[in-house]
CSV table of C-alpha atoms in Angstrom, one decimal:
chain,number,residue,atom,x,y,z
P,1,MET,CA,0.0,0.0,0.0
P,2,LEU,CA,2.9,2.4,0.8
P,3,ILE,CA,4.4,1.9,-2.6
P,4,ILE,CA,1.1,2.4,-4.4
P,5,ALA,CA,0.4,5.6,-2.5
P,6,LEU,CA,3.8,7.1,-3.0
P,7,PHE,CA,3.7,6.2,-6.7
P,8,ALA,CA,0.4,8.0,-7.1
P,9,PHE,CA,2.0,11.2,-5.5
P,10,TYR,CA,5.1,10.8,-7.7
P,11,VAL,CA,3.3,10.6,-11.0
P,12,ARG,CA,1.3,13.7,-10.1
P,13,GLY,CA,4.5,15.6,-10.1
P,14,ALA,CA,5.2,15.9,-6.4
P,15,VAL,CA,9.0,16.2,-6.9
P,16,ALA,CA,10.2,19.8,-6.5
P,17,GLU,CA,11.4,21.6,-9.6
P,18,GLU,CA,15.0,22.6,-10.1
P,19,VAL,CA,16.1,26.1,-9.3
P,20,ALA,CA,17.4,28.0,-12.4
P,21,LEU,CA,21.1,28.4,-12.4
P,22,PRO,CA,22.6,32.0,-12.6
P,23,TRP,CA,24.7,31.4,-15.7
P,24,ASP,CA,24.7,35.2,-16.5
P,25,GLU,CA,26.6,35.9,-13.2
P,26,LEU,CA,29.7,33.9,-14.3
P,27,SER,CA,32.6,36.3,-14.7
P,28,PHE,CA,36.4,36.2,-14.9
P,29,GLU,CA,36.8,39.8,-13.7
P,30,SER,CA,38.3,38.8,-10.4
P,31,SER,CA,40.9,36.5,-11.9
P,32,ASP,CA,43.8,36.8,-14.3
P,33,LEU,CA,43.0,33.6,-16.3
P,34,ALA,CA,43.8,33.2,-19.9
P,35,ALA,CA,43.3,30.2,-22.2
P,36,PRO,CA,46.4,28.3,-21.2
P,37,ALA,CA,45.8,28.7,-17.5
P,38,PHE,CA,42.2,27.8,-17.8
P,39,LYS,CA,43.0,24.6,-19.7
P,40,GLN,CA,45.7,23.6,-17.2
P,41,LEU,CA,43.3,24.0,-14.3
P,42,MET,CA,40.7,21.9,-16.0
P,43,GLN,CA,43.2,19.2,-16.9
P,44,GLU,CA,45.0,19.1,-13.5
P,45,VAL,CA,42.4,20.0,-10.9
P,46,TYR,CA,38.8,20.4,-11.9
P,47,ALA,CA,38.2,17.8,-14.7
P,48,PRO,CA,41.3,15.6,-14.8
P,49,PHE,CA,39.3,12.6,-16.1
P,50,GLY,CA,38.2,14.4,-19.2
P,51,GLY,CA,34.8,14.9,-20.7
P,52,TRP,CA,34.7,18.6,-20.3
P,53,GLU,CA,35.6,19.5,-23.9
P,54,SER,CA,32.1,18.4,-25.0
P,55,PHE,CA,30.6,21.3,-23.0
P,56,ILE,CA,33.3,23.9,-22.7
P,57,GLU,CA,35.2,25.4,-25.6
P,58,VAL,CA,38.2,27.5,-24.7
P,59,GLU,CA,38.8,30.4,-27.1
P,60,ARG,CA,41.5,33.1,-27.1
P,61,GLU,CA,39.2,35.7,-25.7
P,62,GLY,CA,37.1,33.6,-23.3
P,63,VAL,CA,35.1,30.4,-22.7
P,64,ARG,CA,32.0,29.2,-24.5
P,65,ILE,CA,29.9,27.0,-22.3
P,66,VAL,CA,26.9,24.8,-23.2
P,67,LYS,CA,24.4,25.9,-20.5
P,68,GLY,CA,21.3,23.9,-21.4
P,69,GLU,CA,19.9,20.6,-22.7
P,70,ASP,CA,18.9,22.5,-25.8
P,71,GLY,CA,22.5,23.2,-26.7
P,72,LYS,CA,22.3,27.0,-26.0
P,73,THR,CA,25.6,28.5,-25.0
P,74,ILE,CA,27.0,31.4,-23.0
P,75,PHE,CA,30.3,33.2,-23.7
P,76,VAL,CA,32.3,34.3,-20.7
P,77,PRO,CA,35.3,36.6,-21.6
P,78,PHE,CA,38.6,36.5,-19.9
P,79,SER,CA,39.5,39.6,-18.0
P,80,VAL,CA,41.8,42.2,-19.5
P,81,GLY,CA,44.2,43.9,-17.1
P,82,PRO,CA,47.2,43.5,-15.0
P,83,THR,CA,48.1,40.1,-13.6
P,84,LYS,CA,46.7,39.6,-10.1
P,85,SER,CA,48.8,38.2,-7.2
P,86,ARG,CA,47.8,35.3,-5.0
P,87,PRO,CA,45.0,36.2,-2.6
P,88,VAL,CA,46.3,37.4,0.8
P,89,LEU,CA,44.4,36.2,3.8
P,90,GLU,CA,44.8,37.7,7.3
P,91,LEU,CA,43.3,36.1,10.4
P,92,ASP,CA,42.5,39.4,11.9
P,93,GLY,CA,39.0,40.1,10.6
P,94,MET,CA,38.8,37.0,8.4
P,95,ARG,CA,35.3,35.5,8.3
P,96,ILE,CA,35.6,31.8,8.8
P,97,VAL,CA,32.8,29.2,8.8
P,98,LEU,CA,33.5,25.9,10.4
P,99,ASP,CA,31.3,23.0,9.2
P,100,PRO,CA,31.2,20.1,11.7
P,101,GLY,CA,30.4,17.2,9.4
P,102,HIS,CA,27.3,15.2,9.8
P,103,ILE,CA,24.8,15.7,12.7
P,104,GLY,CA,25.6,13.3,15.6
P,105,GLY,CA,23.4,12.7,18.6
P,106,GLU,CA,20.2,10.8,18.0
P,107,TRP,CA,20.8,11.1,14.2
P,108,ALA,CA,24.2,9.3,14.2
P,109,GLU,CA,23.0,5.8,13.4
P,110,LEU,CA,20.6,7.0,10.7
P,111,GLU,CA,23.5,8.8,9.0
P,112,GLU,CA,25.8,5.8,9.4
P,113,ARG,CA,28.3,7.8,11.5
P,114,SER,CA,28.2,5.8,14.7
P,115,PHE,CA,29.8,2.5,15.5
P,116,SER,CA,30.6,0.2,18.5
P,117,ILE,CA,33.0,-2.7,18.9
P,118,GLU,CA,32.1,-5.6,21.2
P,119,GLY,CA,29.7,-3.5,23.1
P,120,ARG,CA,32.1,-0.6,23.5
P,121,GLY,CA,31.1,2.8,22.2
P,122,PRO,CA,29.5,4.2,20.3
P,123,VAL,CA,32.0,6.5,18.5
P,124,LYS,CA,30.0,9.3,16.8
P,125,GLU,CA,31.9,11.3,14.2
P,126,GLY,CA,29.4,14.2,14.3
P,127,GLU,CA,30.0,14.8,18.0
P,128,LEU,CA,33.8,14.6,17.8
P,129,VAL,CA,34.0,17.2,15.0
P,130,LEU,CA,31.5,19.5,16.8
P,131,ALA,CA,33.8,19.4,19.8
P,132,THR,CA,36.7,20.2,17.5
P,133,ALA,CA,34.8,23.1,15.9
P,134,LEU,CA,34.0,24.6,19.3
P,135,ARG,CA,37.6,24.5,20.3
P,136,MET,CA,38.7,26.0,17.0
P,137,LYS,CA,36.2,28.8,17.3
P,138,SER,CA,37.7,29.9,20.6
P,139,ARG,CA,41.3,29.7,19.3
P,140,LEU,CA,40.6,31.6,16.1
P,141,GLU,CA,38.5,34.3,17.7
P,142,SER,CA,41.5,34.9,20.1
P,143,LEU,CA,43.5,35.5,16.9
P,144,GLY,CA,41.0,38.1,15.6
P,145,ALA,CA,38.9,36.0,13.2
P,146,ASP,CA,35.2,36.2,13.0
P,147,VAL,CA,34.1,32.6,13.3
P,148,PHE,CA,30.7,31.0,12.6
P,149,LEU,CA,29.5,27.4,12.9
P,150,THR,CA,27.0,25.8,10.5
P,151,ARG,CA,25.7,23.9,13.6
P,152,GLU,CA,26.3,24.3,17.3
P,153,ASN,CA,24.5,21.2,18.5
P,154,SER,CA,23.5,17.7,17.4
P,155,LYS,CA,20.4,18.8,15.5
P,156,PRO,CA,19.8,19.0,11.7
P,157,VAL,CA,20.2,22.4,10.1
P,158,THR,CA,17.5,21.5,7.6
P,159,SER,CA,13.8,21.7,8.7
P,160,SER,CA,13.1,18.7,6.5
P,161,ARG,CA,13.0,15.1,7.8
P,162,LEU,CA,13.2,11.6,6.4
P,163,ASP,CA,9.4,11.4,5.7
P,164,ASP,CA,9.6,14.4,3.5
P,165,PHE,CA,11.7,12.4,0.9
P,166,LEU,CA,9.7,9.2,0.7
P,167,VAL,CA,7.9,10.4,-2.5
P,168,GLU,CA,11.1,11.4,-4.2
P,169,ALA,CA,12.9,8.3,-3.2
P,170,THR,CA,10.1,6.1,-4.5
P,171,GLY,CA,10.1,7.9,-7.8
P,172,ILE,CA,13.8,7.5,-8.2
P,173,LEU,CA,13.6,3.8,-7.6
P,174,ILE,CA,10.6,3.4,-10.0
P,175,GLU,CA,12.7,5.1,-12.7
P,176,ARG,CA,15.7,2.9,-12.0
P,177,ASP,CA,13.6,-0.2,-12.3
P,178,ASP,CA,16.2,-2.4,-10.7
P,179,VAL,CA,14.8,-3.0,-7.2
P,180,SER,CA,12.8,-6.1,-6.4
P,181,VAL,CA,9.3,-5.7,-5.0
P,182,ALA,CA,10.4,-7.5,-1.8
P,183,ASP,CA,13.2,-5.0,-1.2
P,184,PHE,CA,11.4,-1.9,-2.5
P,185,GLU,CA,10.1,-0.4,0.8
P,186,GLU,CA,13.4,-1.0,2.6
P,187,GLU,CA,15.3,0.6,-0.3
P,188,SER,CA,12.9,3.5,-0.5
P,189,LEU,CA,13.4,4.3,3.2
P,190,ALA,CA,17.2,4.0,2.9
P,191,LEU,CA,17.3,6.4,-0.1
P,192,ALA,CA,14.9,8.8,1.6
P,193,ALA,CA,17.3,8.8,4.6
P,194,ARG,CA,20.2,9.7,2.4
P,195,LEU,CA,18.3,12.5,0.6
P,196,PHE,CA,17.6,13.9,4.1
P,197,TYR,CA,20.9,13.7,5.9
P,198,ARG,CA,23.2,14.0,2.9
P,199,THR,CA,21.5,16.2,0.3
P,200,ALA,CA,19.0,18.3,2.2
P,201,GLU,CA,21.2,18.8,5.2
P,202,ILE,CA,24.2,20.0,3.2
P,203,LYS,CA,22.0,22.2,1.0
P,204,ALA,CA,20.6,23.8,4.1
P,205,ARG,CA,24.1,24.5,5.3
P,206,ALA,CA,25.1,25.9,1.9
P,207,ASP,CA,22.1,28.3,2.1
P,208,LEU,CA,23.3,29.4,5.5
P,209,VAL,CA,26.9,29.9,4.4
P,210,ASN,CA,26.1,31.6,1.1
P,211,ASN,CA,23.2,33.8,2.0
P,212,GLU,CA,23.8,34.7,5.7
P,213,ILE,CA,27.4,34.1,6.8
P,214,LYS,CA,29.2,35.0,3.5
P,215,PRO,CA,32.6,33.9,4.7
P,216,ASP,CA,36.1,34.3,3.3
P,217,LEU,CA,36.8,30.6,4.0
P,218,ALA,CA,35.1,27.4,5.0
P,219,ILE,CA,36.7,24.5,6.8
P,220,ALA,CA,34.7,21.3,6.8
P,221,LEU,CA,35.6,19.0,9.7
P,222,HIS,CA,35.4,15.2,9.2
P,223,ILE,CA,37.1,12.1,10.4
P,224,ASN,CA,37.6,9.3,7.9
P,225,ALA,CA,36.7,5.6,8.4
P,226,VAL,CA,37.0,2.4,6.4
P,227,SER,CA,34.5,-0.2,5.5
P,228,TRP,CA,34.3,-3.3,7.7
P,229,GLU,CA,36.0,-6.3,6.0
P,230,ASP,CA,33.2,-8.5,7.4
P,231,PRO,CA,30.1,-6.4,8.4
P,232,ASP,CA,28.7,-9.3,10.4
P,233,ASN,CA,31.9,-9.4,12.5
P,234,PRO,CA,33.4,-5.9,12.5
P,235,ALA,CA,37.0,-5.7,13.6
P,236,LEU,CA,39.2,-2.6,13.9
P,237,SER,CA,41.6,-1.8,11.0
P,238,ASP,CA,45.3,-1.9,11.3
P,239,VAL,CA,45.5,1.1,9.0
P,240,ASP,CA,45.5,4.7,10.0
P,241,ASN,CA,46.1,7.7,7.7
P,242,GLY,CA,44.7,11.1,6.7
P,243,HIS,CA,44.0,13.4,3.8
P,244,ILE,CA,42.5,16.8,2.8
P,245,LEU,CA,40.2,17.5,0.0
P,246,VAL,CA,39.7,20.6,-2.3
P,247,ASN,CA,37.1,21.0,-4.9
P,248,GLY,CA,37.8,19.3,-8.3
P,249,GLY,CA,38.1,15.9,-9.8
P,250,TYR,CA,34.7,16.2,-11.6
P,251,LEU,CA,33.9,13.0,-13.4
P,252,PRO,CA,32.6,13.0,-17.1
P,253,SER,CA,29.2,11.7,-15.9
P,254,GLU,CA,29.0,14.6,-13.4
P,255,LEU,CA,29.8,17.2,-16.1
P,256,ASP,CA,26.7,15.9,-18.0
P,257,GLU,CA,24.7,17.5,-15.1
P,258,LEU,CA,24.2,21.2,-15.6
P,259,ASP,CA,24.4,22.1,-12.0
P,260,HIS,CA,27.8,20.4,-11.6
P,261,ARG,CA,29.0,22.2,-14.7
P,262,PHE,CA,27.9,25.5,-13.4
P,263,TYR,CA,29.4,25.1,-9.9
P,264,LEU,CA,32.7,24.0,-11.3
P,265,LEU,CA,32.9,27.1,-13.5
P,266,ASN,CA,31.7,29.3,-10.6
P,267,ARG,CA,34.5,28.1,-8.4
P,268,LEU,CA,37.1,28.2,-11.1
P,269,SER,CA,36.2,31.7,-12.3
P,270,LYS,CA,36.4,33.1,-8.7
P,271,GLY,CA,39.8,31.6,-8.2
P,272,TYR,CA,38.9,29.6,-5.1
P,273,HIS,CA,41.7,27.1,-5.9
P,274,ASP,CA,44.3,29.8,-5.4
P,275,VAL,CA,43.4,29.7,-1.7
P,276,GLU,CA,42.2,26.1,-1.3
P,277,ILE,CA,45.2,24.3,-2.6
P,278,PRO,CA,48.1,26.1,-0.9
P,279,LEU,CA,46.1,26.3,2.4
P,280,ALA,CA,45.3,22.6,2.2
P,281,GLU,CA,49.0,21.8,1.6
P,282,THR,CA,50.1,23.9,4.5
P,283,ILE,CA,47.6,22.3,6.9
P,284,ALA,CA,48.7,18.9,5.6
P,285,GLU,CA,52.3,19.7,6.5
P,286,VAL,CA,51.3,20.7,10.0
P,287,MET,CA,49.0,17.7,10.4
P,288,VAL,CA,51.9,15.3,9.6
P,289,GLU,CA,54.1,17.2,12.1
P,290,TYR,CA,51.5,16.8,14.8
P,291,THR,CA,50.2,13.3,14.1
P,292,GLY,CA,52.7,11.5,11.9
P,293,LEU,CA,49.8,10.2,9.8
P,294,GLU,CA,50.6,8.4,6.5
P,295,PRO,CA,48.8,9.6,3.4
P,296,TYR,CA,45.5,8.1,2.4
P,297,LYS,CA,45.3,6.8,-1.2
P,298,TYR,CA,42.1,6.7,-3.3
P,299,GLY,CA,41.8,3.4,-5.1
P,300,GLY,CA,39.2,4.5,-7.7
P,301,ASN,CA,38.9,7.3,-10.2
P,302,ASN,CA,36.8,9.7,-8.2
P,303,ALA,CA,39.7,11.9,-6.9
P,304,LYS,CA,43.0,13.2,-8.1
P,305,LEU,CA,46.2,14.1,-6.3
P,306,VAL,CA,46.8,17.9,-6.5
P,307,GLN,CA,50.2,19.2,-7.5
P,308,GLY,CA,51.9,16.1,-6.6
P,309,SER,CA,51.0,16.4,-2.9
P,310,GLU,CA,50.7,13.1,-1.0
P,311,TYR,CA,47.9,14.4,1.2
P,312,VAL,CA,45.8,16.8,-0.9
P,313,TRP,CA,43.2,15.4,-3.3
P,314,ALA,CA,40.7,17.1,-5.6
P,315,ARG,CA,37.3,15.6,-5.2
P,316,ASN,CA,33.8,16.8,-6.1
P,317,LEU,CA,31.6,16.7,-3.0
P,318,LEU,CA,28.3,18.5,-2.4
P,319,ALA,CA,29.7,20.7,0.4
P,320,ASN,CA,32.9,21.8,-1.4
P,321,ARG,CA,30.9,22.4,-4.5
P,322,LEU,CA,27.9,24.4,-3.1
P,323,PHE,CA,29.7,26.5,-0.5
P,324,ASP,CA,30.4,29.7,-2.4
P,325,CYS,CA,33.9,30.4,-0.9
P,326,PRO,CA,37.2,28.5,-0.7
P,327,VAL,CA,36.6,25.2,1.1
P,328,VAL,CA,39.2,23.0,2.8
P,329,PHE,CA,37.6,19.6,3.6
P,330,MET,CA,39.4,17.7,6.4
P,331,GLU,CA,39.6,13.9,6.6
P,332,PRO,CA,42.3,13.0,9.2
P,333,TRP,CA,42.6,9.6,10.9
P,334,ILE,CA,40.6,6.4,10.5
P,335,ALA,CA,38.1,6.4,13.3
P,336,ASN,CA,37.6,2.6,13.3
P,337,SER,CA,41.4,1.8,13.4
P,338,LYS,CA,43.2,0.2,16.3
P,339,GLN,CA,45.3,3.4,16.6
P,340,VAL,CA,42.2,5.8,17.0
P,341,PHE,CA,39.3,3.8,18.5
P,342,GLU,CA,40.3,3.9,22.1
P,343,TRP,CA,41.2,7.6,21.8
P,344,ALA,CA,38.0,8.5,20.1
P,345,LEU,CA,36.0,6.7,22.8
P,346,LEU,CA,37.2,9.2,25.4
P,347,GLY,CA,35.6,12.1,23.5
P,348,ASP,CA,36.7,15.6,24.4
P,349,TYR,CA,38.6,16.4,27.6
P,350,ASP,CA,41.1,18.8,29.1
P,351,GLY,CA,44.7,17.9,29.9
P,352,THR,CA,45.9,14.4,28.9
P,353,LYS,CA,44.8,10.8,29.4
P,354,LEU,CA,46.6,7.5,28.9
P,355,VAL,CA,45.7,6.1,25.4
P,356,ASN,CA,47.3,2.9,24.2
P,357,GLY,CA,50.2,3.5,26.6
P,358,VAL,CA,50.8,7.1,25.7
P,359,GLU,CA,49.6,10.3,27.4
P,360,LYS,CA,47.5,12.2,24.9
P,361,GLU,CA,45.4,15.3,24.6
P,362,SER,CA,41.8,14.6,23.4
P,363,LEU,CA,41.2,14.0,19.7
P,364,PRO,CA,39.3,17.3,19.3
P,365,VAL,CA,42.1,19.2,21.0
P,366,SER,CA,44.7,17.7,18.7
P,367,TYR,CA,42.5,18.2,15.6
P,368,SER,CA,41.9,21.8,16.6
P,369,ASN,CA,45.6,22.5,17.2
P,370,PHE,CA,47.0,21.4,13.9
P,371,VAL,CA,44.2,23.0,11.8
P,372,VAL,CA,44.6,26.3,13.5
P,373,GLU,CA,48.4,26.2,13.4
P,374,GLY,CA,48.2,25.3,9.6
P,375,LEU,CA,45.9,28.3,9.0
P,376,VAL,CA,48.2,30.6,11.0
P,377,ARG,CA,51.2,29.4,9.1
P,378,TYR,CA,49.5,29.9,5.8
P,379,CYS,CA,48.4,33.4,6.6
P,380,GLU,CA,51.9,34.3,7.8
P,381,GLY,CA,53.4,32.9,4.7
P,382,ARG,CA,55.8,30.6,6.5
């Protein structure tokens, strides 16, 4: 009955319409890009896997972009003027938004960011990164920055909830036509959950960032994890590592989508990479000094190493695509590793505690320290 009812809503057009993209606002006036530099950025950072040439034609005077399914194009000229230097950021007065990843609290299991081992736990990523953000806020404000958080508690930013996406999820599965009747309701609920905590939640944060906070920089705080080798008998991993993401690495299939294409060009035209990449590299250097973490390596083709760095990868994520400012997306540690689990279990605390035979500050304190130090070092040009 649920499937039939939802299908009836879907075929009556209950899925929301897409918002028109502001193509006419694209401009290279704030950058010094010319054709060779544009091509290099596309090939090395934004679209290293190809496919962009079908939609973007680079001419001597500018870029011609296919902006609609009907083949209509828009021409965006390169700026004419003196070469601009690398953007200078100063902590004093800088507007920084900290985005503690996920939600945590009662939502942690739904968003698949909570785990226990042999009855010990749970470890909730959303709560650890919120504690990190709160410590970072205090440190950065003492250095003169204006700091904002996308969330200050373990509650969703979006006003939507899972039930609001059942119609859309059902419609998507009907169109896919690859889910059995027996599994349909379970799959619909799972997809609706993802549309809630991944898509709607991040879009709500992007709306807050872009329309209210309007920051100079965003730092997205996450902690990585690996899949269980045997989900029925989860065991901690022997591997621990870290990496940092900047926007880029758009796949050919993603560039088929008009919104992905627009946001890529919006970020490239505003030169966000001129801040993201060197800042990420600097924070990575400090991260290694503080933690000794080995570099994480992507095994697939959904990310690309940037400028030969072992730790900084270009990857197209919703947050680092939609936030209209430079975004550094942190992924230190493997939460379900033998090296981190006992530490993460302790949560946030002052002073030190014995962890695996070593006196250690809390994970949020350590996390906060190396990110803030990396930002300070970048701003000071060291």
